Coordinates of N, CA, C and O in Angstrom, one line a residue:
X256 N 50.2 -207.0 -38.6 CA 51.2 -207.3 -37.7 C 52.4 -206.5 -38.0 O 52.6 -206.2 -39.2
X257 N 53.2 -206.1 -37.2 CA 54.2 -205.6 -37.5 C 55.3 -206.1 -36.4 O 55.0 -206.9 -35.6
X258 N 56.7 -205.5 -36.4 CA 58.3 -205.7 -36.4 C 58.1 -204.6 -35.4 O 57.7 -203.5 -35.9
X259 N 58.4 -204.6 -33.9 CA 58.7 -203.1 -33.2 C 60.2 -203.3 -32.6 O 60.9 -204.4 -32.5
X260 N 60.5 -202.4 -32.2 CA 61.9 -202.3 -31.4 C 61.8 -201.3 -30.2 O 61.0 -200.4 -30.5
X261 N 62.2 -201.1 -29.2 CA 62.0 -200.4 -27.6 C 62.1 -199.0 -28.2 O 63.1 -198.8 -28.9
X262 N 61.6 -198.5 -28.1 CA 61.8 -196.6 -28.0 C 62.8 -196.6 -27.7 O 63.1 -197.1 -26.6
X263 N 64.0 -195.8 -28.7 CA 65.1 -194.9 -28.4 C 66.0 -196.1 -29.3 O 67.2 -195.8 -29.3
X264 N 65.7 -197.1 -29.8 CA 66.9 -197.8 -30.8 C 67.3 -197.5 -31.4 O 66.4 -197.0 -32.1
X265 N 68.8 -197.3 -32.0 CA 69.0 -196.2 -33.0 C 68.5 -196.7 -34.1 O 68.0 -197.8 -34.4
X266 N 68.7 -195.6 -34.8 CA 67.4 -195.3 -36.6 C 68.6 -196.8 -37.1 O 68.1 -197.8 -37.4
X267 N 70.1 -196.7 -37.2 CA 70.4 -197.7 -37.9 C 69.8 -199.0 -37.8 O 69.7 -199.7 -38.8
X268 N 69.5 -199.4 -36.5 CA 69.5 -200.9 -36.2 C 68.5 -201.5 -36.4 O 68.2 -202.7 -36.6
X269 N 67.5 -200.0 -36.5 CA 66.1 -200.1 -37.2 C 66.0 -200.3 -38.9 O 65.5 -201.3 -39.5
X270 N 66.4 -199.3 -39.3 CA 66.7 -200.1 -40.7 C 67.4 -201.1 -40.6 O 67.3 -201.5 -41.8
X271 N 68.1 -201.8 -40.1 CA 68.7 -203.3 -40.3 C 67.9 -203.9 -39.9 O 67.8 -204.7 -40.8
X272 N 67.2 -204.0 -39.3 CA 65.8 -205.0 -38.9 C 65.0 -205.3 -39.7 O 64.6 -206.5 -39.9
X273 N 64.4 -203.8 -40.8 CA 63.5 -203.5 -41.6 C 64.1 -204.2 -42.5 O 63.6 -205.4 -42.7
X274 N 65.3 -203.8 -43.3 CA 65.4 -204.9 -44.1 C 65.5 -206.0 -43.9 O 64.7 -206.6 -44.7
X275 N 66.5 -206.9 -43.1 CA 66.3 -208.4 -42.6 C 65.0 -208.8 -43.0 O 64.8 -209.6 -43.9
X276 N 63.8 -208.2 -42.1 CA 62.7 -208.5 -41.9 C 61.9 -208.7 -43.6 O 61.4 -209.7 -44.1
X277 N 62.1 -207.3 -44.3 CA 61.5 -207.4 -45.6 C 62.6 -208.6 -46.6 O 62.0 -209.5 -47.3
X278 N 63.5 -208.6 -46.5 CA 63.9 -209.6 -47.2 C 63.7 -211.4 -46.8 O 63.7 -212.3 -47.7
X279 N 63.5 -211.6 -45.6 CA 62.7 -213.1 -45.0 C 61.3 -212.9 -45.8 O 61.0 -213.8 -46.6
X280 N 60.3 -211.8 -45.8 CA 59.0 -212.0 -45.8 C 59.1 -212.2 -47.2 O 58.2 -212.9 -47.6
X281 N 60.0 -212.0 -48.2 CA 60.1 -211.9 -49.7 C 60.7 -213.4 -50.4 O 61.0 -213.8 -51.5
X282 N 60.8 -213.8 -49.2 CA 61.8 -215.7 -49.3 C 60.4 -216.2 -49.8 O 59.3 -216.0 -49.2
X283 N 60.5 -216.9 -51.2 CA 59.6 -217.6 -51.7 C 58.9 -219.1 -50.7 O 57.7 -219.5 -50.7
X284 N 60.1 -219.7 -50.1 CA 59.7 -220.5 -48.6 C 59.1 -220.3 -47.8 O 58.5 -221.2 -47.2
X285 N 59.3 -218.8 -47.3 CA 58.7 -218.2 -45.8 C 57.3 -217.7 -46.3 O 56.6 -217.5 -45.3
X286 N 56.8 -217.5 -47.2 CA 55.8 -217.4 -48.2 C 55.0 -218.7 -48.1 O 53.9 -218.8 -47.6
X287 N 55.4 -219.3 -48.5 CA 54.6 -220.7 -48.5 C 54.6 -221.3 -47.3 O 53.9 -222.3 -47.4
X288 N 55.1 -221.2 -46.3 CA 55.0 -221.5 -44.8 C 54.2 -220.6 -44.2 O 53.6 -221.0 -43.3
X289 N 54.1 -219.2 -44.5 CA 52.7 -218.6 -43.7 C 51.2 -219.1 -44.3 O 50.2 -219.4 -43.7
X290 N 51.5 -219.0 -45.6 CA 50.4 -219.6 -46.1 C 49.5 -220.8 -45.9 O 48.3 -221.0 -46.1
X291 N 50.5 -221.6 -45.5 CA 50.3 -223.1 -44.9 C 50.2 -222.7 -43.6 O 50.3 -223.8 -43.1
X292 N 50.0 -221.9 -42.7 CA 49.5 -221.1 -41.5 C 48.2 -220.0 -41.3 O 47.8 -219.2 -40.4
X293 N 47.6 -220.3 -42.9 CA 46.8 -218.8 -43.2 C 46.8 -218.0 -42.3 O 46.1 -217.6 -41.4
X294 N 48.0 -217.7 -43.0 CA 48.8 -216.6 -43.1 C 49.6 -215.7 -44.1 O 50.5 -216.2 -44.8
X295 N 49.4 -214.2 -44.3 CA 50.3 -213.9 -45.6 C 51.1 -212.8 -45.2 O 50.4 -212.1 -44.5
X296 N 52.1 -212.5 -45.3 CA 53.1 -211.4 -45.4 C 52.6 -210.2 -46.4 O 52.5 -210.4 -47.6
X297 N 52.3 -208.8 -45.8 CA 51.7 -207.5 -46.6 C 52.8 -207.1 -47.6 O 53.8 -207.8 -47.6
X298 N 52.7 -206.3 -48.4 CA 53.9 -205.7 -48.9 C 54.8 -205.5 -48.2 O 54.6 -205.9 -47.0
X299 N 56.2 -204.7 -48.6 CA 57.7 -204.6 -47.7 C 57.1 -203.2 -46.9 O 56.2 -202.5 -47.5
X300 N 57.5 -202.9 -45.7 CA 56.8 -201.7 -45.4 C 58.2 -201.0 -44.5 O 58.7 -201.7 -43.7
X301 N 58.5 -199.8 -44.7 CA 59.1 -199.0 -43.7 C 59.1 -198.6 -42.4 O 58.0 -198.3 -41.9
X302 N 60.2 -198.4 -41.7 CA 59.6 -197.6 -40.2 C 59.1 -196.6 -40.5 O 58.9 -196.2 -39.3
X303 N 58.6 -195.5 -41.5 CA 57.9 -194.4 -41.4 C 56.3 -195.2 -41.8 O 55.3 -195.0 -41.1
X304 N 56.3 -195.9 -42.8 CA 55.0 -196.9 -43.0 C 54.7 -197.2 -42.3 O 53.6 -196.7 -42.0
X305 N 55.3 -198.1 -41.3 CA 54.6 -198.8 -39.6 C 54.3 -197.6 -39.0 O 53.1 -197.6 -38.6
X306 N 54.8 -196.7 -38.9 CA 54.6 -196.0 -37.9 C 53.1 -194.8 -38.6 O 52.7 -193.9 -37.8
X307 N 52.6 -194.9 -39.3 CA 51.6 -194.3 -39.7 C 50.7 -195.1 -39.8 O 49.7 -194.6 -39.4
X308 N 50.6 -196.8 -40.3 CA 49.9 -197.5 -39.7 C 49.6 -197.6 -38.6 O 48.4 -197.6 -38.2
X309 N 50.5 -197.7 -38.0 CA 49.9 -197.6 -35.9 C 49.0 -196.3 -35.6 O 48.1 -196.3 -34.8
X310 N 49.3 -195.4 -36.1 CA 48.6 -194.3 -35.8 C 47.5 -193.8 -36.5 O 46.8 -192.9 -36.3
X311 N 47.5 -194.8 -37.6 CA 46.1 -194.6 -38.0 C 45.2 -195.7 -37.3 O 44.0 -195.4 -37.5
X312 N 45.6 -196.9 -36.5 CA 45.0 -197.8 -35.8 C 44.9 -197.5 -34.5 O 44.1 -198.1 -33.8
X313 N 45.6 -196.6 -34.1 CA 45.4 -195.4 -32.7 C 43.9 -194.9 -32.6 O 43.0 -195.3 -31.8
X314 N 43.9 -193.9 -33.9 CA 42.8 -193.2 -34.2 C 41.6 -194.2 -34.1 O 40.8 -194.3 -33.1
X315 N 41.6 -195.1 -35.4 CA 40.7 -196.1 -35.6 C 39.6 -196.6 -34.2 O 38.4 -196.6 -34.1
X316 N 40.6 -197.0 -33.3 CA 40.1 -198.2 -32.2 C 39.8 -197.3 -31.1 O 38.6 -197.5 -30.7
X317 N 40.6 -196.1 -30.4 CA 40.4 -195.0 -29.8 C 38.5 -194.5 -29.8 O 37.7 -194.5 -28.9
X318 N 38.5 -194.4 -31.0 CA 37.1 -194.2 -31.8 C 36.1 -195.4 -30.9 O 35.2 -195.3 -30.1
X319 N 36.7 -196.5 -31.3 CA 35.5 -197.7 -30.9 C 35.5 -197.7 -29.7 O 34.3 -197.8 -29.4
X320 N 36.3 -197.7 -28.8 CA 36.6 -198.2 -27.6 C 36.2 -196.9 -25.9 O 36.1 -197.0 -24.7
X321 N 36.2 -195.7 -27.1 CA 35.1 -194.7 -26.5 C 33.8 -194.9 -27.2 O 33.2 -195.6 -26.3
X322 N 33.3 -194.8 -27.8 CA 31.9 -195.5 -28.4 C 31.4 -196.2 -27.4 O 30.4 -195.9 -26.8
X323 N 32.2 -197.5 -27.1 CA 31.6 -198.9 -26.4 C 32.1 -198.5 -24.9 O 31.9 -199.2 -23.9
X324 N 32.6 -197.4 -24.8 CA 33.1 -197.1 -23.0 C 33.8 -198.2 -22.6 O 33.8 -198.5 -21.4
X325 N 34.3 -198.8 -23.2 CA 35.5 -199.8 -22.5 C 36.6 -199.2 -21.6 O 36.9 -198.0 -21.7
X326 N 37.1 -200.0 -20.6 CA 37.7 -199.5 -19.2 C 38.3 -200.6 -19.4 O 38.0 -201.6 -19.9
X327 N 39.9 -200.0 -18.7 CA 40.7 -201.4 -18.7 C 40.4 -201.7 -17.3 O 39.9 -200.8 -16.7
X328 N 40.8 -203.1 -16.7 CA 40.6 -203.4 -15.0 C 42.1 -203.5 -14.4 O 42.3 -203.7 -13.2

């Protein structure tokens, strides 16, 4: 899962998010409330991080979804 913001937000507001966001996921509470959701928080990750994850999950699914000929309706 990840934190997105609209195309074209400036880079600051973006890192103020990024951190916000990594410092809640790092709250020893919000930790034990995902977990109690199985659910876990990844390491702290960057907008250059997200953004290379998405595009390796681009690649990834792209792959499957030609494979299986899937069509949107």
């Amino acid at each position: 899962n990840v934190v997105a913001a609209p195309s074209g937000t400036p880079a600051e507001i973006v890192e103020r998010l990024n951190a916000a966001v990594n410092k809640a996921l790092a709250d020893p509470v919000l930790a034990d409330r995902l977990k109690a959701l199985n659910m876990e928080a990844s390491e702290a990750s960057t907008p250059a991080s997200t953004k290379a994850f998405i595009e390796a999950e681009i690649v990834k699914w792209r792959a499957i979804v030609e494979l299986a000929d899937a069509k949107v309706d």
